[in-house]
Coordinates of C-alpha atoms in Angstrom, one line a residue:
Chain A
M1406 CA -11.5 9.1 -43.0
T1407 CA -11.0 6.9 -40.0
L1408 CA -13.9 4.7 -41.0
V1409 CA -12.4 4.2 -44.5
A1410 CA -9.1 3.4 -43.0
D1411 CA -10.7 0.9 -40.6
L1412 CA -12.6 -0.7 -43.4
W1413 CA -9.5 -1.0 -45.5
N1414 CA -7.5 -2.5 -42.6
S1415 CA -10.3 -5.0 -42.0
L1416 CA -10.3 -6.0 -45.7
V1417 CA -6.5 -6.4 -45.7
E1418 CA -6.7 -8.5 -42.5
F1419 CA -9.5 -10.6 -43.9
T1420 CA -7.6 -11.2 -47.1
R1421 CA -4.5 -12.1 -45.2
K1422 CA -6.3 -14.6 -43.0
A1423 CA -8.2 -16.1 -46.0
G1424 CA -4.8 -16.6 -47.7
A1425 CA -3.2 -18.1 -44.7
F1426 CA -6.2 -20.5 -44.3
T1427 CA -6.0 -21.5 -48.0
L1428 CA -2.3 -22.2 -47.8
F1429 CA -2.7 -24.2 -44.6
T1430 CA -5.6 -26.2 -46.2
L1431 CA -3.5 -26.9 -49.3
K1432 CA -0.7 -28.2 -47.1
L1433 CA -3.2 -30.4 -45.2
L1434 CA -4.3 -31.9 -48.5
A1435 CA -0.7 -32.3 -49.7
V1436 CA 0.3 -34.3 -46.5
A1437 CA -3.0 -36.1 -46.3
P1438 CA -1.9 -39.1 -48.4
A1439 CA 1.1 -39.6 -46.1
A1440 CA -1.2 -39.4 -43.1
L1441 CA -3.6 -41.9 -44.6
R1442 CA -0.7 -44.4 -44.8
R1443 CA -0.7 -44.3 -41.0
F1444 CA -4.2 -45.5 -40.9
G1445 CA -4.2 -46.1 -37.1
L1446 CA -3.8 -42.4 -36.4
V1447 CA -6.8 -41.6 -38.6
V1448 CA -9.0 -44.3 -37.1
A1449 CA -8.2 -43.0 -33.7
Q1450 CA -9.3 -39.5 -34.7
V1451 CA -12.5 -40.9 -36.3
H1452 CA -13.2 -42.3 -32.9
N1453 CA -12.3 -39.0 -31.1
T1454 CA -14.4 -36.8 -33.4
G1455 CA -17.1 -39.3 -34.4
A1456 CA -17.8 -41.9 -31.8
L1457 CA -17.4 -39.5 -28.9
S1458 CA -20.0 -37.2 -30.6
L1459 CA -22.5 -40.0 -31.0
V1460 CA -24.6 -39.3 -27.9
I1461 CA -25.2 -35.7 -28.6
I1462 CA -25.9 -36.4 -32.3
M1463 CA -28.4 -39.2 -31.5
L1464 CA -30.2 -37.2 -28.8
S1465 CA -30.4 -34.1 -31.0
G1466 CA -31.6 -36.2 -34.0
L1467 CA -34.3 -37.8 -32.0
F1468 CA -35.8 -34.5 -30.8
V1469 CA -35.4 -32.7 -34.1
G1470 CA -37.3 -35.5 -35.7
M1471 CA -40.0 -35.4 -33.1
V1472 CA -40.4 -31.7 -33.5
L1473 CA -40.6 -32.1 -37.3
G1474 CA -43.2 -34.8 -36.7
L1475 CA -45.3 -32.5 -34.6
Q1476 CA -44.9 -29.4 -36.8
G1477 CA -45.3 -31.3 -40.0
Y1478 CA -48.5 -33.0 -38.8
D1479 CA -49.9 -29.7 -37.7
L1480 CA -49.2 -28.1 -41.0
L1481 CA -50.2 -31.0 -43.3
Q1482 CA -53.5 -31.8 -41.5
R1483 CA -54.7 -28.3 -42.4
F1484 CA -54.6 -29.4 -46.1
G1485 CA -55.8 -33.0 -45.3
S1486 CA -52.4 -34.4 -46.3
E1487 CA -51.2 -36.0 -43.1
E1488 CA -50.1 -39.1 -45.0
A1489 CA -47.4 -37.0 -46.7
L1490 CA -45.7 -36.5 -43.3
G1491 CA -43.1 -39.2 -44.0
V1492 CA -42.0 -37.6 -47.3
A1493 CA -41.8 -34.1 -45.8
V1494 CA -39.8 -35.2 -42.8
A1495 CA -37.5 -37.4 -44.8
L1496 CA -36.7 -34.7 -47.4
A1497 CA -36.2 -32.1 -44.7
L1498 CA -33.8 -34.4 -42.7
L1499 CA -31.8 -35.9 -45.6
K1500 CA -31.4 -32.7 -47.7
E1501 CA -31.1 -30.0 -45.0
L1502 CA -31.5 -30.6 -41.3
G1503 CA -29.4 -33.8 -41.1
P1504 CA -26.2 -32.3 -42.6
V1505 CA -26.6 -28.7 -41.3
V1506 CA -27.6 -29.5 -37.7
T1507 CA -25.0 -32.3 -37.5
A1508 CA -22.3 -29.8 -38.8
L1509 CA -23.3 -27.2 -36.2
L1510 CA -23.2 -29.8 -33.4
F1511 CA -19.9 -31.1 -34.8
A1512 CA -18.4 -27.6 -34.8
G1513 CA -19.5 -27.2 -31.2
R1514 CA -18.4 -30.5 -29.8
A1515 CA -15.6 -32.0 -32.0
G1516 CA -14.4 -28.8 -33.6
T1517 CA -13.8 -27.1 -30.2
A1518 CA -12.1 -30.3 -28.9
L1519 CA -9.7 -30.3 -31.9
T1520 CA -8.9 -26.6 -31.6
S1521 CA -8.3 -26.7 -27.9
E1522 CA -6.2 -29.9 -28.1
I1523 CA -3.9 -28.6 -30.8
G1524 CA -3.8 -25.1 -29.2
L1525 CA -2.8 -26.6 -25.8
M1526 CA -0.1 -28.8 -27.6
K1527 CA 1.3 -25.5 -29.0
A1528 CA 1.1 -23.7 -25.7
T1529 CA 3.0 -26.5 -23.9
D1530 CA 5.7 -26.6 -26.6
Q1531 CA 4.7 -30.1 -27.8
L1532 CA 4.5 -28.9 -31.4
S1533 CA 7.8 -27.2 -31.1
A1534 CA 9.3 -30.3 -29.6
M1535 CA 8.0 -32.3 -32.6
E1536 CA 9.6 -29.8 -35.0
M1537 CA 12.8 -30.2 -33.1
M1538 CA 12.6 -33.9 -33.5
A1539 CA 12.3 -33.3 -37.3
V1540 CA 8.6 -34.3 -37.2
D1541 CA 6.2 -32.1 -39.2
P1542 CA 3.3 -31.3 -36.8
V1543 CA 1.0 -30.6 -39.7
K1544 CA 1.5 -34.1 -41.0
R1545 CA 1.6 -35.9 -37.6
V1546 CA -1.0 -33.9 -35.6
C1547 CA -3.2 -31.9 -37.9
A1548 CA -3.7 -34.1 -41.0
P1549 CA -5.0 -37.2 -39.1
R1550 CA -7.4 -35.0 -37.1
F1551 CA -8.6 -33.3 -40.3
L1552 CA -9.1 -36.6 -42.1
G1553 CA -10.9 -38.1 -39.0
G1554 CA -13.4 -35.2 -39.1
V1555 CA -14.0 -35.5 -42.9
V1556 CA -14.7 -39.3 -42.5
A1557 CA -16.8 -38.9 -39.3
M1558 CA -19.1 -36.1 -40.5
P1559 CA -21.1 -38.0 -43.2
L1560 CA -21.5 -41.0 -40.8
L1561 CA -22.8 -38.7 -38.1
A1562 CA -25.2 -37.0 -40.5
A1563 CA -26.5 -40.3 -41.6
I1564 CA -27.1 -41.4 -38.0
F1565 CA -28.7 -38.1 -37.3
S1566 CA -31.2 -38.4 -40.2
M1567 CA -31.9 -42.0 -39.3
I1568 CA -32.7 -41.3 -35.7
G1569 CA -34.6 -38.2 -36.8
L1570 CA -36.9 -40.3 -39.0
F1571 CA -37.4 -42.7 -36.1
G1572 CA -38.4 -39.7 -33.9
A1573 CA -40.8 -38.3 -36.5
Q1574 CA -42.4 -41.8 -36.9
L1575 CA -42.7 -42.0 -33.2
V1576 CA -44.7 -38.8 -33.0
G1577 CA -46.5 -38.9 -36.3
V1578 CA -47.5 -42.6 -36.3
Q1579 CA -47.6 -43.6 -32.7
L1580 CA -48.8 -40.4 -31.1
M1581 CA -50.8 -38.6 -33.9
G1582 CA -52.2 -41.6 -35.6
V1583 CA -50.8 -41.2 -39.1
D1584 CA -51.2 -44.5 -41.0
P1585 CA -47.8 -46.3 -40.8
G1586 CA -48.2 -47.8 -44.3
Q1587 CA -48.8 -44.4 -45.8
F1588 CA -46.0 -42.9 -43.8
W1589 CA -43.3 -45.3 -45.1
S1590 CA -44.6 -46.1 -48.6
Q1591 CA -45.0 -42.4 -49.6
M1592 CA -41.5 -41.8 -48.3
R1593 CA -40.1 -44.7 -50.3
G1594 CA -41.9 -43.5 -53.4
A1595 CA -40.9 -39.8 -53.3
V1596 CA -37.4 -39.8 -51.9
G1597 CA -34.9 -40.6 -54.6
L1598 CA -31.2 -41.3 -54.6
E1599 CA -30.4 -37.8 -55.7
D1600 CA -32.0 -36.5 -52.5
V1601 CA -29.8 -38.8 -50.4
M1602 CA -26.7 -37.8 -52.4
E1603 CA -27.4 -34.1 -51.8
G1604 CA -27.2 -34.8 -48.1
V1605 CA -24.1 -36.9 -48.4
V1606 CA -22.3 -34.3 -50.5
K1607 CA -23.3 -31.5 -48.1
S1608 CA -22.1 -33.5 -45.1
I1609 CA -18.7 -34.2 -46.7
V1610 CA -18.3 -30.5 -47.6
F1611 CA -19.3 -29.4 -44.1
G1612 CA -17.0 -32.0 -42.6
F1613 CA -14.1 -30.7 -44.7
A1614 CA -14.8 -27.1 -43.8
C1615 CA -15.4 -27.6 -40.0
S1616 CA -12.4 -29.9 -39.6
A1617 CA -10.1 -27.6 -41.6
I1618 CA -11.2 -24.5 -39.6
A1619 CA -10.8 -26.3 -36.3
V1620 CA -7.4 -27.6 -37.0
Y1621 CA -6.3 -24.2 -38.5
E1622 CA -7.5 -22.3 -35.5
G1623 CA -5.8 -24.6 -33.1
F1624 CA -2.5 -24.6 -35.0
H1625 CA -2.5 -20.8 -35.2
A1626 CA -3.7 -20.1 -31.7
A1627 CA -1.7 -17.8 -29.5
P1628 CA 0.2 -20.1 -27.1
T1629 CA -1.6 -18.8 -24.0
A1630 CA -4.7 -19.8 -22.1
E1631 CA -6.5 -16.7 -23.5
G1632 CA -5.2 -17.4 -27.0
V1633 CA -6.5 -21.0 -26.9
G1634 CA -9.9 -19.8 -25.6
R1635 CA -10.2 -17.2 -28.3
A1636 CA -9.3 -19.7 -31.0
T1637 CA -11.9 -22.1 -29.7
T1638 CA -14.6 -19.4 -29.9
R1639 CA -13.5 -18.5 -33.4
T1640 CA -13.8 -22.2 -34.4
V1641 CA -17.5 -22.3 -33.4
V1642 CA -18.3 -18.9 -35.0
T1643 CA -16.4 -19.4 -38.2
S1644 CA -17.6 -23.0 -38.7
S1645 CA -21.2 -22.1 -38.1
V1646 CA -21.2 -19.2 -40.5
A1647 CA -19.3 -21.3 -43.1
V1648 CA -21.8 -24.2 -42.8
L1649 CA -24.8 -21.9 -43.4
V1650 CA -23.1 -20.1 -46.3
L1651 CA -22.0 -23.3 -47.9
D1652 CA -25.4 -24.8 -47.4
Y1653 CA -27.0 -22.0 -49.4
M1654 CA -24.5 -22.4 -52.2
L1655 CA -24.8 -26.1 -52.4
T1656 CA -28.6 -26.0 -52.2
A1657 CA -28.6 -23.5 -55.2
V1658 CA -26.3 -25.9 -57.1
F1659 CA -28.5 -29.0 -56.4
L1660 CA -31.8 -27.3 -57.2
Chain B
M829 CA 62.0 -31.6 -28.5
P830 CA 59.1 -29.0 -28.5
A831 CA 55.8 -30.0 -29.8
A832 CA 55.1 -29.0 -33.4
D833 CA 53.0 -25.9 -33.9
T834 CA 50.0 -27.1 -35.9
T835 CA 48.0 -23.9 -35.9
G836 CA 49.4 -22.8 -39.3
P837 CA 51.9 -20.3 -40.5
G838 CA 51.8 -16.9 -38.9
S839 CA 50.1 -18.0 -35.7
G840 CA 51.5 -17.1 -32.3
P841 CA 52.4 -19.5 -29.5
V842 CA 49.8 -22.2 -28.9
D843 CA 47.2 -20.9 -26.4
S844 CA 46.8 -23.5 -23.6
T845 CA 43.4 -22.2 -22.4
L846 CA 40.5 -24.5 -23.4
D847 CA 38.2 -21.5 -23.9
A848 CA 40.0 -19.7 -26.6
P849 CA 38.4 -19.9 -30.0
A850 CA 39.9 -22.7 -32.0
A851 CA 42.0 -22.0 -35.1
S852 CA 40.0 -22.4 -38.3
P853 CA 40.7 -25.7 -40.2
P854 CA 41.3 -25.8 -44.0
S855 CA 38.1 -25.0 -45.7
G856 CA 35.9 -27.9 -46.6
S857 CA 37.0 -30.2 -43.8
A858 CA 34.8 -31.0 -40.8
S859 CA 37.6 -30.9 -38.3
S860 CA 36.8 -31.5 -34.7
A861 CA 38.6 -28.2 -34.0
E862 CA 35.9 -26.3 -35.9
P863 CA 33.1 -25.0 -33.7
L864 CA 29.9 -27.0 -34.1
V865 CA 27.9 -23.8 -33.9
R866 CA 29.0 -20.4 -35.1
L867 CA 27.1 -17.1 -35.3
R868 CA 28.7 -14.3 -37.2
D869 CA 27.5 -10.7 -37.0
V870 CA 23.9 -11.8 -36.4
A871 CA 21.1 -9.3 -36.1
Y872 CA 17.5 -10.2 -35.3
W873 CA 14.8 -7.6 -35.2
V874 CA 11.2 -8.0 -34.0
G875 CA 8.7 -5.2 -34.7
G876 CA 11.5 -2.5 -35.1
R877 CA 13.3 -3.6 -32.0
A878 CA 16.7 -5.3 -32.2
I879 CA 17.0 -8.4 -30.1
F880 CA 20.5 -9.0 -31.4
D881 CA 22.7 -6.6 -33.4
G882 CA 26.2 -7.8 -34.3
L883 CA 26.2 -11.0 -32.2
D884 CA 29.2 -13.3 -32.5
F885 CA 28.9 -16.7 -30.8
E886 CA 30.7 -20.0 -31.0
V887 CA 30.1 -23.4 -29.5
A888 CA 33.2 -25.7 -29.4
R889 CA 32.7 -29.4 -30.1
G890 CA 32.5 -31.7 -27.0
K891 CA 32.1 -28.8 -24.6
V892 CA 29.2 -27.7 -22.4
T893 CA 28.6 -24.1 -23.3
A894 CA 26.3 -22.0 -21.1
V895 CA 24.4 -18.9 -22.2
M896 CA 23.4 -16.5 -19.4
G897 CA 21.9 -13.1 -19.2
P898 CA 19.1 -11.0 -17.7
S899 CA 15.5 -11.8 -18.6
G900 CA 14.5 -10.6 -22.0
T901 CA 18.0 -10.5 -23.5
G902 CA 17.1 -13.1 -26.1
K903 CA 18.6 -16.3 -24.8
T904 CA 15.7 -18.5 -26.0
T905 CA 15.7 -16.5 -29.2
L906 CA 19.4 -17.4 -29.7
L907 CA 18.4 -21.1 -29.4
R908 CA 15.6 -20.7 -31.9
L909 CA 18.1 -19.1 -34.3
I910 CA 20.4 -22.0 -33.9
T911 CA 17.7 -24.5 -34.5
G912 CA 16.3 -22.7 -37.4
Q913 CA 12.9 -22.0 -35.8
L914 CA 13.7 -18.3 -36.4
R915 CA 15.8 -16.8 -39.3
A916 CA 18.4 -14.1 -38.6
T917 CA 17.7 -10.6 -40.1
R918 CA 21.4 -10.3 -40.9
G919 CA 24.5 -12.4 -40.5
T920 CA 25.1 -16.2 -40.7
V921 CA 24.2 -19.0 -38.3
T922 CA 26.2 -22.1 -39.1
V923 CA 25.6 -25.5 -37.4
A924 CA 27.7 -28.5 -38.3
G925 CA 29.0 -26.7 -41.3
E926 CA 25.5 -25.9 -42.7
D927 CA 24.2 -22.3 -43.0
V928 CA 20.9 -22.6 -41.2
G929 CA 19.4 -19.5 -42.9
R930 CA 19.8 -21.0 -46.3
L931 CA 18.2 -24.4 -45.5
D932 CA 14.7 -25.2 -46.8
E933 CA 12.2 -27.1 -44.6
R934 CA 13.6 -30.5 -45.6
G935 CA 17.2 -29.4 -45.0
L936 CA 16.2 -28.1 -41.6
Y937 CA 14.5 -31.3 -40.6
R938 CA 17.6 -33.2 -41.8
L939 CA 19.8 -31.0 -39.6
R940 CA 17.5 -31.3 -36.6
R941 CA 17.9 -35.1 -36.7
R942 CA 21.4 -34.3 -35.5
M943 CA 20.1 -32.2 -32.6
G944 CA 18.2 -32.7 -29.5
M945 CA 16.4 -30.1 -27.5
L946 CA 15.2 -30.2 -23.9
F947 CA 12.4 -27.6 -23.4
Q948 CA 11.9 -25.8 -20.1
N949 CA 8.8 -27.8 -19.2
G950 CA 9.9 -31.1 -20.9
A951 CA 7.3 -30.7 -23.7
L952 CA 6.4 -34.4 -23.4
L953 CA 3.5 -35.5 -25.6
T954 CA 0.7 -35.7 -23.1
D955 CA -1.3 -38.4 -24.9
L956 CA 1.6 -40.9 -24.8
D957 CA 3.2 -42.6 -21.8
V958 CA 6.8 -42.3 -20.8
Y959 CA 7.9 -45.3 -22.9
E960 CA 6.1 -44.1 -26.0
N961 CA 7.4 -40.5 -25.6
V962 CA 11.0 -41.8 -25.7
A963 CA 10.2 -44.2 -28.6
F964 CA 8.5 -41.4 -30.5
P965 CA 11.6 -40.2 -32.6
L966 CA 12.5 -43.9 -33.3
R967 CA 9.0 -44.7 -34.6
E968 CA 8.9 -41.5 -36.7
H969 CA 12.3 -41.8 -38.3
T970 CA 13.3 -45.5 -38.3
Q971 CA 11.8 -48.9 -39.3
L972 CA 13.5 -50.6 -36.4
P973 CA 11.9 -53.8 -35.1
E974 CA 9.9 -53.5 -31.9
S975 CA 12.5 -55.6 -30.0
L976 CA 15.2 -53.1 -30.8
V977 CA 13.1 -50.1 -30.1
S978 CA 12.3 -51.6 -26.7
R979 CA 15.9 -52.1 -25.9
L980 CA 16.9 -48.6 -26.9
V981 CA 14.1 -47.0 -25.0
L982 CA 14.8 -49.0 -21.9
M983 CA 18.5 -48.2 -22.1
K984 CA 17.9 -44.5 -22.3
L985 CA 15.3 -44.6 -19.5
Q986 CA 17.8 -46.6 -17.4
A987 CA 20.4 -43.8 -18.1
V988 CA 18.1 -41.2 -16.6
G989 CA 17.0 -43.5 -13.8
L990 CA 13.4 -43.8 -14.9
R991 CA 13.1 -47.3 -16.4
G992 CA 10.6 -48.1 -13.6
A993 CA 8.4 -45.2 -14.7
A994 CA 8.1 -46.4 -18.3
R995 CA 4.3 -46.8 -18.2
L996 CA 3.5 -43.6 -16.3
M997 CA 1.7 -40.8 -18.2
P998 CA 3.3 -37.3 -18.3
A999 CA 0.7 -36.0 -15.9
E1000 CA 1.9 -38.4 -13.3
L1001 CA 5.5 -37.1 -13.3
S1002 CA 7.1 -34.5 -11.2
G1003 CA 8.9 -31.6 -13.0
G1004 CA 12.3 -33.1 -12.5
M1005 CA 11.1 -36.5 -13.8
A1006 CA 9.5 -34.9 -16.8
R1007 CA 12.8 -33.3 -17.7
R1008 CA 14.7 -36.5 -17.3
V1009 CA 12.2 -38.3 -19.6
A1010 CA 12.6 -35.4 -22.1
L1011 CA 16.4 -35.8 -21.8
A1012 CA 16.0 -39.6 -22.6
R1013 CA 13.9 -38.7 -25.6
S1014 CA 16.3 -36.1 -26.9
I1015 CA 19.3 -38.5 -26.8
V1016 CA 17.5 -41.6 -28.2
M1017 CA 18.5 -40.7 -31.8
D1018 CA 22.1 -40.1 -30.7
P1019 CA 22.4 -36.4 -31.6
E1020 CA 25.6 -34.5 -32.0
L1021 CA 24.2 -31.3 -30.3
L1022 CA 22.0 -31.1 -27.3
I1023 CA 20.3 -27.9 -26.4
Y1024 CA 18.8 -27.2 -22.9
D1025 CA 16.4 -24.3 -22.4
E1026 CA 16.3 -23.4 -18.7
P1027 CA 16.8 -27.0 -17.5
F1028 CA 16.9 -26.0 -13.8
A1029 CA 13.9 -23.7 -13.7
G1030 CA 11.4 -24.6 -11.0
L1031 CA 13.3 -27.7 -9.7
D1032 CA 13.9 -28.6 -6.1
P1033 CA 17.6 -28.8 -5.1
I1034 CA 17.7 -32.6 -5.3
A1035 CA 16.1 -32.7 -8.8
M1036 CA 18.4 -29.8 -9.8
G1037 CA 21.4 -31.8 -8.8
V1038 CA 20.2 -34.9 -10.7
V1039 CA 19.6 -32.9 -13.9
L1040 CA 22.9 -31.2 -13.5
R1041 CA 24.8 -34.5 -13.2
L1042 CA 22.8 -36.0 -16.1
I1043 CA 23.7 -33.1 -18.4
R1044 CA 27.4 -33.3 -17.6
D1045 CA 27.5 -37.1 -17.7
T1046 CA 25.5 -37.3 -20.9
N1047 CA 27.7 -34.8 -22.6
D1048 CA 30.9 -36.6 -21.6
A1049 CA 29.7 -40.2 -22.0
L1050 CA 28.2 -39.8 -25.4
G1051 CA 30.8 -37.2 -26.7
L1052 CA 28.1 -34.6 -27.4
T1053 CA 28.2 -30.9 -27.6
S1054 CA 25.8 -29.1 -25.3
I1055 CA 24.3 -25.6 -25.1
V1056 CA 22.6 -24.7 -21.8
V1057 CA 20.5 -21.6 -21.3
S1058 CA 20.1 -20.8 -17.7
H1059 CA 19.9 -18.1 -15.0
D1060 CA 21.4 -20.3 -12.3
V1061 CA 24.8 -18.9 -11.7
H1062 CA 25.9 -21.5 -9.2
E1063 CA 24.8 -24.5 -11.3
I1064 CA 26.3 -23.1 -14.4
G1065 CA 29.6 -22.6 -12.5
L1066 CA 29.6 -26.3 -11.7
L1067 CA 28.5 -27.5 -15.2
A1068 CA 29.8 -25.3 -18.0
D1069 CA 33.2 -25.3 -19.7
V1070 CA 32.5 -22.0 -21.4
T1071 CA 29.9 -19.3 -20.4
Y1072 CA 28.6 -16.5 -22.5
L1073 CA 26.9 -13.6 -20.9
L1074 CA 24.4 -11.7 -23.1
S1075 CA 23.1 -8.2 -22.6
G1076 CA 21.7 -5.6 -24.9
G1077 CA 21.8 -7.9 -27.9
K1078 CA 25.5 -8.6 -27.6
V1079 CA 28.0 -10.9 -25.8
V1080 CA 29.3 -8.8 -22.9
A1081 CA 31.6 -11.4 -21.5
S1082 CA 32.7 -15.0 -22.2
G1083 CA 35.1 -17.5 -20.7
A1084 CA 35.2 -20.1 -18.0
P1085 CA 32.7 -19.5 -15.2
V1086 CA 35.5 -18.6 -12.8
E1087 CA 36.7 -15.9 -15.2
L1088 CA 33.3 -14.4 -15.3
R1089 CA 33.1 -14.3 -11.5
E1090 CA 36.3 -12.3 -11.5
H1091 CA 35.3 -10.1 -14.4
E1092 CA 35.6 -6.3 -13.8
S1093 CA 32.6 -5.2 -15.9
P1094 CA 29.9 -3.7 -13.6
M1095 CA 27.3 -5.5 -15.7
V1096 CA 29.0 -8.9 -15.3
R1097 CA 29.5 -8.3 -11.6
Q1098 CA 25.9 -7.4 -11.1
F1099 CA 24.7 -10.5 -12.8
M1100 CA 27.1 -13.0 -11.3
N1101 CA 26.6 -11.6 -7.8
G1102 CA 22.8 -11.1 -8.1
L1103 CA 22.9 -7.4 -7.2
A1104 CA 19.5 -5.7 -7.3
D1105 CA 20.8 -2.4 -8.8
G1106 CA 23.5 -1.6 -11.2
P1107 CA 23.7 -1.3 -15.0
V1108 CA 20.5 -3.2 -15.1
P1109 CA 18.5 -0.7 -13.0
F1110 CA 16.1 -1.7 -10.2
H1111 CA 13.6 0.9 -11.3
Y1112 CA 11.7 0.9 -14.6
P1113 CA 12.3 4.2 -16.3
A1114 CA 10.0 6.8 -14.8
P1115 CA 9.8 10.6 -14.2
D1116 CA 11.2 12.0 -11.0
L1117 CA 9.2 10.8 -8.0
A1118 CA 9.0 14.2 -6.2
A1119 CA 8.0 16.0 -9.3
Q1120 CA 5.3 13.4 -10.1
L1121 CA 3.9 13.5 -6.5
L1122 CA 3.8 17.4 -6.6
D1123 CA 2.1 17.3 -9.9
R1124 CA -0.5 15.0 -8.5
E1125 CA -1.1 17.3 -5.5
V1126 CA -1.5 20.4 -7.8
A1127 CA -3.8 18.5 -10.0
G1128 CA -5.8 17.2 -7.0

């Protein structure tokens, strides 16, 4: 009986949180045009979430590409198809690993920064002070950060994939001796615009989800040190799960 | 010839005390005699517990009104009800003639443009310097040219003695300085009502004296109405025109600070004299000590 009650309470709580998140996201979208008019605020947030994540994204992209080059070469040489390494790596990076790994890194680096920044603003009464100055904190604080994340995410995913290809080429061509002409020409022949667009759409959706979750968790954090810490943890967990679930759904749509 | 009685038919002799509630003006007029803030029979419940139940409270225009009371009596909650951050469970909260409980978000924001609030820690925006913090409301609500914004900001900073700190970041300010910057920010839009939440908490005596003088001078020079929530009996005695003492969700005493000091209520005397024990007990409710110790011995 207790188990049923607990399950019921969990379901009610989940539904309540899902509803609150949906309403918050709708408000974000409603105030986004007004936030866009203050372009400087959005550009500053593209810098905060995007440019400041560049190092970790580039470094991760390089090593993911190098690992792909090694594993891909090992697999393909068993079938005598090493020259297809470029195609395999490009499709894996553009359609899957680029958007997904970038989104996971984005959640860990930029998402947590957004949540803790907004949560601390709440804990130190800065958001209340804005409300008392008749300034809507969702419009002034949350919307520019949300938009900054949505803009930054596809750019970061593109850079990740580009650096990843460079890393795969470094290992496959320079180290393992795959013919560079085969590597690049097969890639150009087999990778179409629809493959690139799949990655772009995924990265935009992931950027939307990760930014909305980060901003929501920060705005609704309990105004204490512990509350901000918990909100930051929730941002990473929820964003990561959301990215993987959305990735499956989008892949099913595109196939 | 005696002065004409303007309080209306049926009223008694004119009360000369400043602290008596003013007579109500004809409906529909925004007379200066009408209180700027009025709470009538207000109840506010949280999780089945009444913070207020039947609270009546008024703030006269042009006065500094202090709200005092033991910790946990709902002083900050009272401010949040006045500013519309919380909605009363019952009763009406009226500010400048507007029923706060009936205002939508847009109406609340319109009303808040006529208020300023100084938070306990200043609540300065940490990513902006002192100058930009004070300019923040101007940039959000007006299209003033930069030259005018600059003049207004520098004038307000000069008023609080911090013009020279215009380019410091909030992290570089002391507690007293942060509160003075917050005061400059809260008066930059020329509000009618200024609300101070624990303005003296954690300040050294010099900073406390500075903030106290600024609150009084700002109120008088700009013709504002001020509400000050504080525990500091001595400072409130120097500052306030009217003091309300809250306890148990109600006003237990009100009047000039000197009247409260001479009040006969044991609760008021305990608070005003800082006595450790009294109607607010020193001990948290617990079973009898001897019985509890004996129980432990038997159980051990």
